[in-house]
PDB file of C-alpha atoms in Angstrom:
ATOM      1  CA  MET A   1     162.974 353.932 -50.904  1.00 44.00           C
ATOM      2  CA  ALA A   2     159.806 352.386 -49.034  1.00 49.00           C
ATOM      3  CA  ASN A   3     160.040 350.429 -46.349  1.00 49.00           C
ATOM      4  CA  VAL A   4     157.975 347.175 -47.387  1.00 51.00           C
ATOM      5  CA  SER A   5     159.531 344.723 -44.607  1.00 53.00           C
ATOM      6  CA  GLY A   6     156.780 345.411 -42.712  1.00 54.00           C
ATOM      7  CA  ASN A   7     153.901 344.744 -44.963  1.00 53.00           C
ATOM      8  CA  LYS A   8     154.927 341.770 -46.023  1.00 59.00           C
ATOM      9  CA  HIS A   9     153.221 338.199 -44.654  1.00 59.00           C
ATOM     10  CA  ILE A  10     155.276 335.420 -44.665  1.00 61.00           C
ATOM     11  CA  GLU A  11     153.359 331.822 -44.902  1.00 68.00           C
ATOM     12  CA  SER A  12     154.867 328.915 -44.124  1.00 78.00           C
ATOM     13  CA  VAL A  13     154.258 326.085 -46.550  1.00 77.00           C
ATOM     14  CA  ASP A  14     154.272 322.473 -45.640  1.00 81.00           C
ATOM     15  CA  TYR A  15     155.546 321.329 -49.169  1.00 84.00           C
ATOM     16  CA  ASN A  16     155.764 317.464 -48.359  1.00 87.00           C
ATOM     17  CA  ALA A  17     151.964 317.649 -47.286  1.00 86.00           C
ATOM     18  CA  ILE A  18     151.529 319.560 -50.634  1.00 87.00           C
ATOM     19  CA  GLU A  19     153.845 316.708 -52.609  1.00 89.00           C
ATOM     20  CA  ALA A  20     151.608 313.809 -51.062  1.00 89.00           C
ATOM     21  CA  MET A  21     147.968 315.343 -52.589  1.00 89.00           C
ATOM     22  CA  GLU A  22     146.530 313.208 -55.120  1.00 92.00           C
ATOM     23  CA  SER A  23     145.023 316.304 -56.991  1.00 91.00           C
ATOM     24  CA  PHE A  24     148.899 317.816 -56.862  1.00 93.00           C
ATOM     25  CA  ASN A  25     149.994 314.565 -58.385  1.00 94.00           C
ATOM     26  CA  LYS A  26     147.638 314.879 -60.937  1.00 95.00           C
ATOM     27  CA  PHE A  27     148.207 318.261 -61.809  1.00 94.00           C
ATOM     28  CA  VAL A  28     152.636 317.771 -62.186  1.00 95.00           C
ATOM     29  CA  LYS A  29     151.439 314.424 -64.559  1.00 96.00           C
ATOM     30  CA  LYS A  30     148.880 316.299 -66.726  1.00 95.00           C
ATOM     31  CA  LYS A  31     151.451 319.661 -66.726  1.00 95.00           C
ATOM     32  CA  ASN A  32     154.567 317.316 -67.318  1.00 96.00           C
ATOM     33  CA  THR A  33     152.830 315.257 -70.178  1.00 96.00           C
ATOM     34  CA  PHE A  34     151.586 318.320 -72.118  1.00 95.00           C
ATOM     35  CA  LEU A  35     154.882 320.145 -71.698  1.00 94.00           C
ATOM     36  CA  PHE A  36     156.890 317.239 -72.676  1.00 96.00           C
ATOM     37  CA  SER A  37     155.308 315.839 -75.544  1.00 95.00           C
ATOM     38  CA  ILE A  38     154.823 319.153 -76.951  1.00 94.00           C
ATOM     39  CA  THR A  39     158.365 319.736 -76.245  1.00 94.00           C
ATOM     40  CA  ALA A  40     158.997 316.303 -77.831  1.00 95.00           C
ATOM     41  CA  GLY A  41     157.125 317.248 -81.265  1.00 93.00           C
ATOM     42  CA  PHE A  42     159.042 320.376 -81.554  1.00 93.00           C
ATOM     43  CA  LEU A  43     162.241 319.384 -81.421  1.00 94.00           C
ATOM     44  CA  THR A  44     161.777 316.305 -83.398  1.00 94.00           C
ATOM     45  CA  LEU A  45     160.673 318.341 -86.134  1.00 92.00           C
ATOM     46  CA  TYR A  46     162.838 321.196 -85.998  1.00 92.00           C
ATOM     47  CA  ILE A  47     165.853 318.049 -86.094  1.00 94.00           C
ATOM     48  CA  LEU A  48     164.672 316.576 -88.958  1.00 91.00           C
ATOM     49  CA  LEU A  49     164.925 320.262 -91.135  1.00 89.00           C
ATOM     50  CA  PRO A  50     168.644 319.665 -91.579  1.00 87.00           C
ATOM     51  CA  ILE A  51     168.575 315.345 -92.170  1.00 89.00           C
ATOM     52  CA  LEU A  52     165.641 316.327 -94.448  1.00 87.00           C
ATOM     53  CA  ALA A  53     167.175 319.687 -95.911  1.00 85.00           C
ATOM     54  CA  PHE A  54     169.579 317.615 -98.573  1.00 86.00           C
ATOM     55  CA  GLN A  55     167.174 314.433 -99.723  1.00 85.00           C
ATOM     56  CA  PRO A  56     165.611 314.708-102.894  1.00 88.00           C
ATOM     57  CA  VAL A  57     162.046 315.336-101.571  1.00 85.00           C
ATOM     58  CA  LEU A  58     162.615 318.472-100.378  1.00 86.00           C
ATOM     59  CA  GLN A  59     165.242 319.130-102.929  1.00 87.00           C
ATOM     60  CA  GLN A  60     162.236 319.517-105.204  1.00 88.00           C
ATOM     61  CA  LYS A  61     160.750 322.980-106.496  1.00 89.00           C
ATOM     62  CA  VAL A  62     157.028 323.527-105.451  1.00 88.00           C
ATOM     63  CA  PHE A  63     156.458 326.965-106.545  1.00 87.00           C
ATOM     64  CA  GLY A  64     159.065 328.820-109.287  1.00 89.00           C
ATOM     65  CA  ASN A  65     162.428 328.559-107.507  1.00 90.00           C
ATOM     66  CA  ILE A  66     161.249 327.853-103.751  1.00 89.00           C
ATOM     67  CA  THR A  67     161.961 324.165-102.620  1.00 89.00           C
ATOM     68  CA  GLY A  68     160.697 322.231 -99.936  1.00 89.00           C
ATOM     69  CA  VAL A  69     163.177 322.839 -97.485  1.00 91.00           C
ATOM     70  CA  TRP A  70     161.853 326.830 -97.674  1.00 92.00           C
ATOM     71  CA  ILE A  71     158.497 325.926 -97.027  1.00 91.00           C
ATOM     72  CA  TYR A  72     159.685 323.344 -94.487  1.00 91.00           C
ATOM     73  CA  SER A  73     161.388 326.308 -92.285  1.00 92.00           C
ATOM     74  CA  ALA A  74     158.960 328.544 -92.385  1.00 93.00           C
ATOM     75  CA  GLY A  75     156.317 325.597 -91.365  1.00 93.00           C
ATOM     76  CA  LEU A  76     158.556 326.039 -88.105  1.00 93.00           C
ATOM     77  CA  PHE A  77     158.459 329.527 -87.521  1.00 94.00           C
ATOM     78  CA  ILE A  78     154.517 329.195 -87.932  1.00 95.00           C
ATOM     79  CA  MET A  79     154.622 325.735 -85.832  1.00 94.00           C
ATOM     80  CA  THR A  80     156.700 328.026 -83.133  1.00 94.00           C
ATOM     81  CA  ILE A  81     153.882 331.130 -83.331  1.00 95.00           C
ATOM     82  CA  VAL A  82     151.464 328.347 -82.943  1.00 95.00           C
ATOM     83  CA  LEU A  83     152.909 326.276 -79.760  1.00 93.00           C
ATOM     84  CA  CYS A  84     153.679 329.772 -78.083  1.00 93.00           C
ATOM     85  CA  THR A  85     149.605 330.668 -78.083  1.00 95.00           C
ATOM     86  CA  VAL A  86     148.628 326.886 -77.445  1.00 94.00           C
ATOM     87  CA  TYR A  87     151.011 327.510 -74.032  1.00 93.00           C
ATOM     88  CA  VAL A  88     149.817 330.760 -73.174  1.00 94.00           C
ATOM     89  CA  LYS A  89     145.711 329.274 -73.042  1.00 93.00           C
ATOM     90  CA  LYS A  90     146.684 326.223 -71.357  1.00 93.00           C
ATOM     91  CA  ALA A  91     149.058 327.936 -68.660  1.00 93.00           C
ATOM     92  CA  SER A  92     145.625 329.612 -67.769  1.00 92.00           C
ATOM     93  CA  SER A  93     144.068 326.392 -66.781  1.00 93.00           C
ATOM     94  CA  PHE A  94     147.479 325.148 -65.070  1.00 94.00           C
ATOM     95  CA  ASP A  95     147.437 328.473 -63.168  1.00 94.00           C
ATOM     96  CA  LYS A  96     143.529 327.741 -62.394  1.00 93.00           C
ATOM     97  CA  ALA A  97     144.628 323.974 -61.035  1.00 93.00           C
ATOM     98  CA  ALA A  98     147.252 324.902 -59.277  1.00 92.00           C
ATOM     99  CA  ALA A  99     145.295 327.028 -57.444  1.00 92.00           C
ATOM    100  CA  ALA A 100     142.450 324.914 -56.652  1.00 92.00           C
ATOM    101  CA  VAL A 101     145.821 322.323 -55.379  1.00 91.00           C
ATOM    102  CA  LEU A 102     146.602 324.928 -52.677  1.00 89.00           C
ATOM    103  CA  ALA A 103     142.823 325.801 -52.250  1.00 90.00           C
ATOM    104  CA  GLU A 104     142.519 322.451 -51.216  1.00 89.00           C
ATOM    105  CA  TYR A 105     145.689 322.101 -49.533  1.00 88.00           C
ATOM    106  CA  HIS A 106     144.488 325.433 -47.290  1.00 87.00           C
ATOM    107  CA  ALA A 107     140.726 323.805 -46.657  1.00 88.00           C
ATOM    108  CA  LYS A 108     142.580 320.244 -45.316  1.00 83.00           C
ATOM    109  CA  GLY A 109     144.129 322.700 -42.615  1.00 77.00           C
ATOM    110  CA  GLY A 110     147.478 323.683 -44.281  1.00 69.00           C
ATOM    111  CA  LYS A 111     149.201 326.803 -43.322  1.00 62.00           C
TER     112      LYS A 111
END
C-alpha cells in the first residue's frame, strides 16, 4: 500500500463565510427548488397509482386487454428514466455553479 498521506494538501475552508455569500444562497435555493419540485411531482404521480388503480377511469380497456392502469404504470417507468436523465444533465450545471461559488470565495481571499 502506497503512502499517500505526504502528498495530500489539506485546505481549511471557512464554511460560515461561504454560507454568508449571496451567490451561495442563490445556488442553494435554485438547486433545492429544482430537486424538491421534481421530487414532489414524482411522488404525487407515484402515490396516485394505488389510488387511481381501482377507479373506473383506469379500469377501462384501452388496447385489447390492456387497461389504463398498465399504461399509467408504464408511464411511471418512463417518467423515472426521464427524470434521471434530466437530473444528470442538470447536475453538471449545479457543479459549475458550485465551482463558481468556490472561485468567488477564493477570489475574496478565502483559504
